[in-house]
Amino acid sequence: MLNDSEMSVSVKNKIISFLFMAAHFSCFAQSDVNLAFHMGLGANGHYEIGGTMENNSSETLPYSAVTYITIDKNCVPSGAKIANLGPIKANGSLEFRIPVKGILSSYRILSVSAWNDMGVPVDVDDKTAEVIKSRDAEFMKSCKIKRK
């Protein structure tokens, strides 16, 4: 039989172990949905933003959307636009193409969303965000020159 002091230490050790494991495993957790890839496309006066979303969960997600802006040749951004993309099958991917009116000089994905059949959002990770962010300084430098 453990005395009160030994029980207290035992309980503390279990709590610390649980917290350590929870923190440790959360580092390896992946998002339910990833924006794996996207790019602007254009030919013969027709422009679009295309990409791929991946669903890493065992649940089909009936709703997904992308919020984006277009940026003209003088680096003037449009207002935000939302494109509803539709369902992403469980452990599957969804290739999308969003038609763009006018000439597509540049664009930015502002957010990516997906939610289940009860309206509960799932975690989404934009796998392209870091690469694009690393180009921001050069993009802004180029825009300042264009605006002079």
PDB file of C-alpha atoms in Angstrom, residues 33 59-66 82-86 88 112-122 124:
ATOM      1  CA  VAL A  33      -6.571  18.428 -45.220  1.00  0.00           C
ATOM      2  CA  GLU A  59     -14.028  10.731 -43.432  1.00  0.00           C
ATOM      3  CA  THR A  60     -15.230  12.149 -46.737  1.00  0.00           C
ATOM      4  CA  LEU A  61     -15.458  15.911 -46.363  1.00  0.00           C
ATOM      5  CA  PRO A  62     -18.437  17.158 -48.362  1.00  0.00           C
ATOM      6  CA  TYR A  63     -17.367  20.815 -48.363  1.00  0.00           C
ATOM      7  CA  SER A  64     -14.172  22.647 -49.224  1.00  0.00           C
ATOM      8  CA  ALA A  65     -13.352  26.167 -50.344  1.00  0.00           C
ATOM      9  CA  VAL A  66     -10.498  28.499 -51.258  1.00  0.00           C
ATOM     10  CA  ILE A  82     -14.385  32.492 -52.503  1.00  0.00           C
ATOM     11  CA  ALA A  83     -14.503  29.379 -54.654  1.00  0.00           C
ATOM     12  CA  ASN A  84     -16.470  26.436 -53.283  1.00  0.00           C
ATOM     13  CA  LEU A  85     -14.641  23.320 -54.425  1.00  0.00           C
ATOM     14  CA  GLY A  86     -16.914  20.503 -53.317  1.00  0.00           C
ATOM     15  CA  ILE A  88     -12.897  15.546 -50.930  1.00  0.00           C
ATOM     16  CA  VAL A 112      -8.235  27.094 -47.514  1.00  0.00           C
ATOM     17  CA  SER A 113     -11.176  25.517 -45.700  1.00  0.00           C
ATOM     18  CA  ALA A 114     -12.930  22.191 -45.403  1.00  0.00           C
ATOM     19  CA  TRP A 115     -15.736  21.060 -43.130  1.00  0.00           C
ATOM     20  CA  ASN A 116     -17.720  17.937 -42.405  1.00  0.00           C
ATOM     21  CA  ASP A 117     -21.411  17.160 -42.929  1.00  0.00           C
ATOM     22  CA  MET A 118     -22.273  18.794 -39.594  1.00  0.00           C
ATOM     23  CA  GLY A 119     -20.538  22.084 -40.439  1.00  0.00           C
ATOM     24  CA  VAL A 120     -17.517  21.472 -38.226  1.00  0.00           C
ATOM     25  CA  PRO A 121     -14.287  22.798 -39.793  1.00  0.00           C
ATOM     26  CA  VAL A 122     -11.278  20.485 -40.011  1.00  0.00           C
ATOM     27  CA  VAL A 124      -6.141  22.560 -43.058  1.00  0.00           C
TER      28      VAL A 124
END
